[in-house]
PDB file of C-alpha atoms and ligand atoms in Angstrom:
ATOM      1  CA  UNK A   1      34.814  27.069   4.935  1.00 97.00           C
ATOM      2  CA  UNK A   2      35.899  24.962   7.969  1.00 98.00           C
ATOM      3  CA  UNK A   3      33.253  21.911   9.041  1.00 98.00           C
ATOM      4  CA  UNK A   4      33.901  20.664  12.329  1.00 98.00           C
ATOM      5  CA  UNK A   5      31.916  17.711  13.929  1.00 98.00           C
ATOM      6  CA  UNK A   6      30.584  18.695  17.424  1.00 98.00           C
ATOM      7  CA  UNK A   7      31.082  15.174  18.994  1.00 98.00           C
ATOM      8  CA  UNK A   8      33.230  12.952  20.886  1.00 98.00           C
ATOM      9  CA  UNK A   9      31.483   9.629  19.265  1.00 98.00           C
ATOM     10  CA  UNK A  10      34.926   7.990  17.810  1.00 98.00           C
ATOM     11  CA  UNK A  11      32.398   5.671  15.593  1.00 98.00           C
ATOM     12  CA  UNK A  12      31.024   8.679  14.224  1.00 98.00           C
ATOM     13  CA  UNK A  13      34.094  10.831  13.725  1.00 98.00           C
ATOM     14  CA  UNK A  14      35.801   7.954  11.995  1.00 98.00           C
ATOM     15  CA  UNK A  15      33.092   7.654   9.918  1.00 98.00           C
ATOM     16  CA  UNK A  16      32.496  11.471   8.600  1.00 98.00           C
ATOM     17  CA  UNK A  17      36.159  11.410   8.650  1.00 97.00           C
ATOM     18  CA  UNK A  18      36.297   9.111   5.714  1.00 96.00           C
ATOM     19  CA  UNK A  19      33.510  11.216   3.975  1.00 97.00           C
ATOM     20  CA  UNK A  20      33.630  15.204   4.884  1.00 97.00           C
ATOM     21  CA  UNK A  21      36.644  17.220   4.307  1.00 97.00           C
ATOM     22  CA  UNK A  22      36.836  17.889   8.409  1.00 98.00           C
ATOM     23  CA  UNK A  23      38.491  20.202   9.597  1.00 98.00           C
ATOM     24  CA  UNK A  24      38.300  19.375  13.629  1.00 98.00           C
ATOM     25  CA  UNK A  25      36.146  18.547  16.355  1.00 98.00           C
ATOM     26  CA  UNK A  26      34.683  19.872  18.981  1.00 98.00           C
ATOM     27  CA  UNK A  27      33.471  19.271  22.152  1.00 98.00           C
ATOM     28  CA  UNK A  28      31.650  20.500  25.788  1.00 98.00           C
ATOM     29  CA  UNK A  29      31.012  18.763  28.686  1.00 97.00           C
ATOM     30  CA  UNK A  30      27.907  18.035  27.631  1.00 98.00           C
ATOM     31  CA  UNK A  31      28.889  16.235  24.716  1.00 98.00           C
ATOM     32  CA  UNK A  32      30.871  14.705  26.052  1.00 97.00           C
ATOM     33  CA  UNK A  33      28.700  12.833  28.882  1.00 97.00           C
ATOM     34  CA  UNK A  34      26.753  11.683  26.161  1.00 97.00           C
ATOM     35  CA  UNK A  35      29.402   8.838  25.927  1.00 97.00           C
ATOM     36  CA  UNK A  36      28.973   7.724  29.504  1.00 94.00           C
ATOM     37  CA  UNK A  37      32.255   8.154  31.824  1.00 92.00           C
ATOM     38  CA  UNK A  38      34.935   8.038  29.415  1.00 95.00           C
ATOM     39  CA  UNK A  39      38.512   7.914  29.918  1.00 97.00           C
ATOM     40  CA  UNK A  40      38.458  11.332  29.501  1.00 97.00           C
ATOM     41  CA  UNK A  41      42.237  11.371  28.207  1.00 98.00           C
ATOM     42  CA  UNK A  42      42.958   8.392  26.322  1.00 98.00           C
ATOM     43  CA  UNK A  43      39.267   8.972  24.820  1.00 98.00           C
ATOM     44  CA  UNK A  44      40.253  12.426  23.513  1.00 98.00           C
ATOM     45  CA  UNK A  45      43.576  10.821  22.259  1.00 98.00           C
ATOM     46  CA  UNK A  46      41.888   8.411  20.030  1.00 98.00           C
ATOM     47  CA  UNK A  47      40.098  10.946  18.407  1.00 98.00           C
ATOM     48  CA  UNK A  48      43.620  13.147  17.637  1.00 98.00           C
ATOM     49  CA  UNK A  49      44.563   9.683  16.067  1.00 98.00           C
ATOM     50  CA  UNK A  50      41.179   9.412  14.088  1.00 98.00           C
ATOM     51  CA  UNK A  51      41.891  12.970  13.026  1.00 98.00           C
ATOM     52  CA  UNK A  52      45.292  13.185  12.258  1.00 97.00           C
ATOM     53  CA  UNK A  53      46.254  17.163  11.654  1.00 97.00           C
ATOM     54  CA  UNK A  54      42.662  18.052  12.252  1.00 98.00           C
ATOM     55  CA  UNK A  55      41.785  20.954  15.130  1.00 98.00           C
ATOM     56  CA  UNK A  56      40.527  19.056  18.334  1.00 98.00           C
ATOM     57  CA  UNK A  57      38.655  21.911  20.735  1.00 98.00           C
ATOM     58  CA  UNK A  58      38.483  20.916  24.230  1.00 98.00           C
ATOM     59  CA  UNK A  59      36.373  23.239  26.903  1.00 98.00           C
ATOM     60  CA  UNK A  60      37.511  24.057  30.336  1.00 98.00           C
ATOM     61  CA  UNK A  61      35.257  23.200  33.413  1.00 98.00           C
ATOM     62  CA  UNK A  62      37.059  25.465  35.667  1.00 98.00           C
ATOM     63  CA  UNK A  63      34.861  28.603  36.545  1.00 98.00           C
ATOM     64  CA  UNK A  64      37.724  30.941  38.319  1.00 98.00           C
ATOM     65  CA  UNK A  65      40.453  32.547  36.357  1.00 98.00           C
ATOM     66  CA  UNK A  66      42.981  30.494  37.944  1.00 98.00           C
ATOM     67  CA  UNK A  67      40.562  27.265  37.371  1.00 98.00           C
ATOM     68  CA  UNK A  68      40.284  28.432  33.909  1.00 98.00           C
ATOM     69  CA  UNK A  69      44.050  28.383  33.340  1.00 98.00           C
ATOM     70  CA  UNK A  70      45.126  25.423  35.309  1.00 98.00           C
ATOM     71  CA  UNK A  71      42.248  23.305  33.167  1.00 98.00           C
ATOM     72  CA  UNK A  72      44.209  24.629  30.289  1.00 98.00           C
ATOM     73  CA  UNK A  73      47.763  24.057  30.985  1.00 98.00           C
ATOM     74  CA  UNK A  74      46.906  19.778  31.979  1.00 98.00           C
ATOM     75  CA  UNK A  75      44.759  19.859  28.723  1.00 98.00           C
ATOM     76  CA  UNK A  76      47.832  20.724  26.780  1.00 98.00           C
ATOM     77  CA  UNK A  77      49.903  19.072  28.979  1.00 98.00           C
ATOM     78  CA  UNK A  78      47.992  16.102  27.814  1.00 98.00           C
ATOM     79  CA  UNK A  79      46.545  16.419  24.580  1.00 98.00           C
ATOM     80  CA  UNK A  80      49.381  18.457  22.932  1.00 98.00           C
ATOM     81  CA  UNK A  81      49.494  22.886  22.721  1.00 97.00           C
ATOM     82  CA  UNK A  82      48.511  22.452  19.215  1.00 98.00           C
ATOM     83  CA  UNK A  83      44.800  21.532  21.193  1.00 98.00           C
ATOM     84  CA  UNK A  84      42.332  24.448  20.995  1.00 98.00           C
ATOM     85  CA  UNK A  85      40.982  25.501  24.675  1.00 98.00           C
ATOM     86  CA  UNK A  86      37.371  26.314  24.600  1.00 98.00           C
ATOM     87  CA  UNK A  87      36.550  29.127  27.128  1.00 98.00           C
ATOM     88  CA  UNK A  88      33.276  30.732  27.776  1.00 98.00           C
ATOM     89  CA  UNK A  89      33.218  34.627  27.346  1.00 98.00           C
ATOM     90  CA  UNK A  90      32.231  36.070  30.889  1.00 98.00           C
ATOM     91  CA  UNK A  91      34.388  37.862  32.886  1.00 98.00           C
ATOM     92  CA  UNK A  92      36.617  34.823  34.660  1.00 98.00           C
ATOM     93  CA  UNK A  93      36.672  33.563  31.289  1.00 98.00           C
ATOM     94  CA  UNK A  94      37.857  36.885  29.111  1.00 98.00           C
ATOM     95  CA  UNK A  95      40.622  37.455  31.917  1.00 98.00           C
ATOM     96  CA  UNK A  96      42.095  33.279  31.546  1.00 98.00           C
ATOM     97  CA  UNK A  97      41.897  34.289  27.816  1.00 98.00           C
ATOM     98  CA  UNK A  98      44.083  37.042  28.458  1.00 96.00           C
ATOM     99  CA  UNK A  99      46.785  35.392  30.234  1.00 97.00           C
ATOM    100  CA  UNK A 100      46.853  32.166  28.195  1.00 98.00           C
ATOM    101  CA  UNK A 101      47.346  34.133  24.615  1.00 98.00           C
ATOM    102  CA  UNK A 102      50.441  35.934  26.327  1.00 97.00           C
ATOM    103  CA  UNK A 103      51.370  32.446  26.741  1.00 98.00           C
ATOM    104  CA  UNK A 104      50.511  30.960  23.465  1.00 98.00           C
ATOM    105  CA  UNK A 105      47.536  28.991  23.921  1.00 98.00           C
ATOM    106  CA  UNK A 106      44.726  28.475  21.428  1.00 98.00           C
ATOM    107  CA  UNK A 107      41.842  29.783  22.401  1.00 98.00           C
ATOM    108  CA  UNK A 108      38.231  29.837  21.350  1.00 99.00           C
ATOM    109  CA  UNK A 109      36.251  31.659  22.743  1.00 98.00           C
ATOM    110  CA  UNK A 110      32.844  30.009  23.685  1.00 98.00           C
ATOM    111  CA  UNK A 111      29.290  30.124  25.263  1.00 98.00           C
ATOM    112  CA  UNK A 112      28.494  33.627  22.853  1.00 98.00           C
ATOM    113  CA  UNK A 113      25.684  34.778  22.731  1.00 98.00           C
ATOM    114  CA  UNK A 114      25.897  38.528  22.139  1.00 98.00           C
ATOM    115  CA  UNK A 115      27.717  40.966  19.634  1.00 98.00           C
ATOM    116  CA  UNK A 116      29.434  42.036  22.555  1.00 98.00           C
ATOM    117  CA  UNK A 117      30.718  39.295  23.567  1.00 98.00           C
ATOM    118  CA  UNK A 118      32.003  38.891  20.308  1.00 98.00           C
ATOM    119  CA  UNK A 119      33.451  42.120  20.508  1.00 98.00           C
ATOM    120  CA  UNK A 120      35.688  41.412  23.362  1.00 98.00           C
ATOM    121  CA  UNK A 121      36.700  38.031  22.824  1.00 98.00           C
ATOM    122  CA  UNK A 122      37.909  39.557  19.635  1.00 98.00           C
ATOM    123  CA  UNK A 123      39.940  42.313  20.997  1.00 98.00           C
ATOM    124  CA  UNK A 124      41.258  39.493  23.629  1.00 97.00           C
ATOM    125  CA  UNK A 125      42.967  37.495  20.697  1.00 98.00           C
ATOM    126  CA  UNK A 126      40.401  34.438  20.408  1.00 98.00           C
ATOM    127  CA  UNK A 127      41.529  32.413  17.373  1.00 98.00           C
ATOM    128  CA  UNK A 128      37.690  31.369  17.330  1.00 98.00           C
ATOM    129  CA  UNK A 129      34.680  33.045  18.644  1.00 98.00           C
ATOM    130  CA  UNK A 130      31.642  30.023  18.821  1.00 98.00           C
ATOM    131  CA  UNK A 131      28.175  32.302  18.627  1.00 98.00           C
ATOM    132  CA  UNK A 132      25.713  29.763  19.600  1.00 98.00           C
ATOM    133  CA  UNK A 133      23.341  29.476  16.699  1.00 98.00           C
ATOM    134  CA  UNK A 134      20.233  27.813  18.120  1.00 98.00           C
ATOM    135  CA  UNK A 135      20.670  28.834  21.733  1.00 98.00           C
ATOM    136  CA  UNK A 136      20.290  32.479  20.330  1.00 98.00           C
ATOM    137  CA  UNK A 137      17.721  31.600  18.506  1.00 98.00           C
ATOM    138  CA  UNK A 138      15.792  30.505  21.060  1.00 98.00           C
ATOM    139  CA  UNK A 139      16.548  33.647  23.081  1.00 98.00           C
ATOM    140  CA  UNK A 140      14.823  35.432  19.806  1.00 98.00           C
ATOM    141  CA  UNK A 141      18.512  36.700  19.304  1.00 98.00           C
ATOM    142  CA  UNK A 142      19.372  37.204  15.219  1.00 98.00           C
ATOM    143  CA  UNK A 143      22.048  34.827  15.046  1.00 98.00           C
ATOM    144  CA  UNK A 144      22.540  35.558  11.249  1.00 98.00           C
ATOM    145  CA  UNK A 145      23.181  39.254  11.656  1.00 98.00           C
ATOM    146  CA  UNK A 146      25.352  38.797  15.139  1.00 98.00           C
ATOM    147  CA  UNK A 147      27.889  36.373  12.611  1.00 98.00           C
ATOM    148  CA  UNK A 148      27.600  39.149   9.964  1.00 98.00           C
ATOM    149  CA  UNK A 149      28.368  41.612  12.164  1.00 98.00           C
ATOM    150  CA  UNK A 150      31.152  40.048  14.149  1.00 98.00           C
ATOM    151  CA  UNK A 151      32.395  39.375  10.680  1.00 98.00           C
ATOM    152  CA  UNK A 152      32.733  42.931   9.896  1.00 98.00           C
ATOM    153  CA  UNK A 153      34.625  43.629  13.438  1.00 98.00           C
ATOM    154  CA  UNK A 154      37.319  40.821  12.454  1.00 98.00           C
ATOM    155  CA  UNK A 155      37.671  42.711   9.359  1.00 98.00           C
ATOM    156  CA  UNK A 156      37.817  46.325  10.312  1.00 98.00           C
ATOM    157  CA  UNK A 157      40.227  45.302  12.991  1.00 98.00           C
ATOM    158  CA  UNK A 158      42.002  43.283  10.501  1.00 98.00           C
ATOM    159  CA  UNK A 159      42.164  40.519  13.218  1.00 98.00           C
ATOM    160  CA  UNK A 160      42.711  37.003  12.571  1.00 98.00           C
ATOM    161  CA  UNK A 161      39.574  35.766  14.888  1.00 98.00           C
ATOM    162  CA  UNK A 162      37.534  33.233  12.798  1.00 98.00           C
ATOM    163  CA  UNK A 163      33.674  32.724  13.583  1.00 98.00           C
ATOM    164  CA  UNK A 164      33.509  28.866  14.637  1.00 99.00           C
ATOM    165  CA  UNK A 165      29.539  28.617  14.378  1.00 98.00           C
ATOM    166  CA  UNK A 166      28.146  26.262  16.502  1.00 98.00           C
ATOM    167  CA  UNK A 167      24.723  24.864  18.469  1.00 98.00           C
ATOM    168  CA  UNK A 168      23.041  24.052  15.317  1.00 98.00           C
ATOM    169  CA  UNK A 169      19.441  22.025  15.091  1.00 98.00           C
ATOM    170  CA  UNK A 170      19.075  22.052  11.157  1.00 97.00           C
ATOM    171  CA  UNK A 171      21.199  22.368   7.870  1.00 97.00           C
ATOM    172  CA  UNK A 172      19.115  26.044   7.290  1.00 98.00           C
ATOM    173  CA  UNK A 173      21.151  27.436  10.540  1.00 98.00           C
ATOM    174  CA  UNK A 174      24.584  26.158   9.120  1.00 98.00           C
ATOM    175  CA  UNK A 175      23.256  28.145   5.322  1.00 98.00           C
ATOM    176  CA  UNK A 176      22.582  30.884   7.325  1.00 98.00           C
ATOM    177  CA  UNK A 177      25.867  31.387   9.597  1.00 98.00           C
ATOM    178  CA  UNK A 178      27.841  30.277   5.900  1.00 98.00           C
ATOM    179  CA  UNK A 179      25.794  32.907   4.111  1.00 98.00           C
ATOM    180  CA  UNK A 180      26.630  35.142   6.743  1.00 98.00           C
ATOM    181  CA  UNK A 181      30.235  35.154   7.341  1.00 98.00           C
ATOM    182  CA  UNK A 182      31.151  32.372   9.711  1.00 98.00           C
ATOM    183  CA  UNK A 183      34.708  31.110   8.518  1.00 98.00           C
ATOM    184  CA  UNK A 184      33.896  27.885  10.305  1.00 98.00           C
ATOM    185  CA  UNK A 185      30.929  25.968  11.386  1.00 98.00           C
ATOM    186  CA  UNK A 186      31.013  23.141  13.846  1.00 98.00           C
ATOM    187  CA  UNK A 187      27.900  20.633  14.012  1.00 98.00           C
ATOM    188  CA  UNK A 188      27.102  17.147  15.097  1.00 98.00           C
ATOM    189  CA  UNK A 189      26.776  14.346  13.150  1.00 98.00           C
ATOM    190  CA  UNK A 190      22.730  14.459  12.390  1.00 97.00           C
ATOM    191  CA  UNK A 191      23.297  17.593  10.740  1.00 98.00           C
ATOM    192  CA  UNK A 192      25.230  16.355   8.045  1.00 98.00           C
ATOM    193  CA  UNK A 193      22.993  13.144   8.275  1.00 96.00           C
ATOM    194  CA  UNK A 194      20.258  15.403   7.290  1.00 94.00           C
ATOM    195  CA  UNK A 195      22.276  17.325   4.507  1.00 95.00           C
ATOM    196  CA  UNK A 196      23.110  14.504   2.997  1.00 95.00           C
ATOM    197  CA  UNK A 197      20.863  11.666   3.137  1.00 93.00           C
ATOM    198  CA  UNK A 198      18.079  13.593   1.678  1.00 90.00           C
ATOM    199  CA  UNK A 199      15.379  11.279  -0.298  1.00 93.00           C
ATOM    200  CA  UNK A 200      15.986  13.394  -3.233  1.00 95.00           C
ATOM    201  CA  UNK A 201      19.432  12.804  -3.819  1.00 96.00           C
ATOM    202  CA  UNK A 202      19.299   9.291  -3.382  1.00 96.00           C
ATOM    203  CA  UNK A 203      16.415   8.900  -6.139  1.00 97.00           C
ATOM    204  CA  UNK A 204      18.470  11.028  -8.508  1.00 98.00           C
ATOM    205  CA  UNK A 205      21.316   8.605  -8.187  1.00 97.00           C
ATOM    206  CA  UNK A 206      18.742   5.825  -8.283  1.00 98.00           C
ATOM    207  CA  UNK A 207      16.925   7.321 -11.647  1.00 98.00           C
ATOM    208  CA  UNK A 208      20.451   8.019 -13.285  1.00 98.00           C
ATOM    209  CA  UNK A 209      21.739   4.645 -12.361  1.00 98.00           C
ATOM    210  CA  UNK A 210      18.427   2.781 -13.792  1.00 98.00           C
ATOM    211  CA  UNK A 211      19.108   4.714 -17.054  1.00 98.00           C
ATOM    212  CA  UNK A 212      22.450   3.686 -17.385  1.00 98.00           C
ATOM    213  CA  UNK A 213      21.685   0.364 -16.766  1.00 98.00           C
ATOM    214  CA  UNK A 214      18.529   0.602 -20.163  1.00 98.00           C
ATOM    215  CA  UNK A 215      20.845   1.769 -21.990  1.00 98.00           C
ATOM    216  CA  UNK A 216      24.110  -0.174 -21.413  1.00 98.00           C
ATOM    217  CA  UNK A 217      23.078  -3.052 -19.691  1.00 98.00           C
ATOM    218  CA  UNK A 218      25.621  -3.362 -16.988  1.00 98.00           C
ATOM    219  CA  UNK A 219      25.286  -1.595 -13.345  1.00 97.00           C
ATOM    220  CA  UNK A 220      28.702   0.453 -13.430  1.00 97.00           C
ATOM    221  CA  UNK A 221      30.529   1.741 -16.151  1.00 97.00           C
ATOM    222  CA  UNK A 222      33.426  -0.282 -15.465  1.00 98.00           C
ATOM    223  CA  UNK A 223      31.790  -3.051 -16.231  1.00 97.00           C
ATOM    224  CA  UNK A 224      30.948  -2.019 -20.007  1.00 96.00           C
TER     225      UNK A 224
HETATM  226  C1  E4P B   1      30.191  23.876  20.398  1.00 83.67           C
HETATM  227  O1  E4P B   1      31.248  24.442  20.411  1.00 83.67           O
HETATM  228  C2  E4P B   1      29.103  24.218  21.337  1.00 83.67           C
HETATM  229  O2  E4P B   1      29.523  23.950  22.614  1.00 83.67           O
HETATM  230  C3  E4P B   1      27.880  23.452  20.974  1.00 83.67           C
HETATM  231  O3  E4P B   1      27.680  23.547  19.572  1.00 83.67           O
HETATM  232  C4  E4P B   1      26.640  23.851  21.725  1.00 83.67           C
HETATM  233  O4  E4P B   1      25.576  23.130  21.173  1.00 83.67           O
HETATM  234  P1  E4P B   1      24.142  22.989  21.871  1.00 83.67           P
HETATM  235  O5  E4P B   1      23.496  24.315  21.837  1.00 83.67           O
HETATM  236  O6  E4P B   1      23.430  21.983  21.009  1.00 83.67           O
HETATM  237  O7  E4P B   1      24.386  22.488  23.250  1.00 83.67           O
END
């Protein structure tokens, strides 16, 4: 499994970078004005430093074709052809997708929210198709059965599409697109907040650490 961090905070992604094995990180517009008006490039820079070989997934704004492909040629231009170009799956999107694989971009394919779509950005090459957990949700859309069935497609076609899961609001959403298939999963920080600074865990370490500490005296074992 790939985990991905779906934000452009560089306090955040050098902190879960120490701590997760990350894979990449992601981003949209709209994650990306949650950091005010960056300098779009040399902010997207200092995360590829932060990251290292990690995957850094940049979306297009451009709505045309042409928009679409010009977007992703100064993106590269800029941030390196290794960078992943996010493109929505709608028409102007499917047909930039076309003409930028024949060129060897990386593409993943975005804003899904149907098998279908998943269908097509799979026959169009995507090297990631991002089904948008929680939005389909909300659209009482079975996310979990979309990734399992998209799953099947990659196989049966023996393509090398991976599912990049993404818009998640809980740690049961990532279990579920895991359970089902998704080769990837990209969420934002709170998510693995929530996975991992659970109440319970933290009193199990507390309860093992007191009994250590009955029995031997001293707080770590390096200290015996
Ligand atoms: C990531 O690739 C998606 O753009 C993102 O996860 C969407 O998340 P949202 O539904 O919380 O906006």
């Amino acid at each position: 499994m790939e985990f991905m961090l779906d934000t452009v905070n560089l306090d955040k992604i050098r902190y879960y970078q120490n701590i997760l094995p990350l894979a990449g990180v992601t981003s949209n517009p709209s994650i990306i004005k949650k950091e005010g008006k960056i300098d779009f490039y040399v902010h997207l820079k200092k995360i590829k430093e932060i990251i290292g070989s990690g995957q850094l997934h940049v979306q297009v704004v451009g709505e045309l074709k042409e928009e679409i492909e010009k977007d992703a040629q100064v993106i590269v231009d800029n941030l390196g052809k290794e960078t992943f170009i996010k493109i929505p799956v709608n028409e102007q999107g499917l047909a930039a997708m076309k003409t930028l694989k024949s060129k060897g971009f990386k593409v993943t394919a975005t804003a899904i929210y149907t098998e279908f779509q998943g269908y097509l950005a799979i026959a169009a090459g995507a090297d990631y198709l991002a089904p948008y957990y929680n939005r389909m949700e909300n659209l009482n859309i079975d996310a979990a059965e979309i990734i399992r069935t998209l799953g099947e497609e990659i196989k049966r076609t023996n393509s090398s599409s991976k599912i990049l899961a993404a818009s998640f609001k809980n740690v049961n959403q990532v279990n579920q697109a895991c359970r089902n298939g998704a080769q990837a999963v990209t969420a934002s920080p709170d998510i693995f907040e929530q996975a991992l600074v659970m109440p319970s865990i933290q009193k199990a370490v507390t309860d093992f650490h007191d009994d250590w500490r009955a029995i031997f005296g001293t707080e770590k074992i390096y200290e015996l």
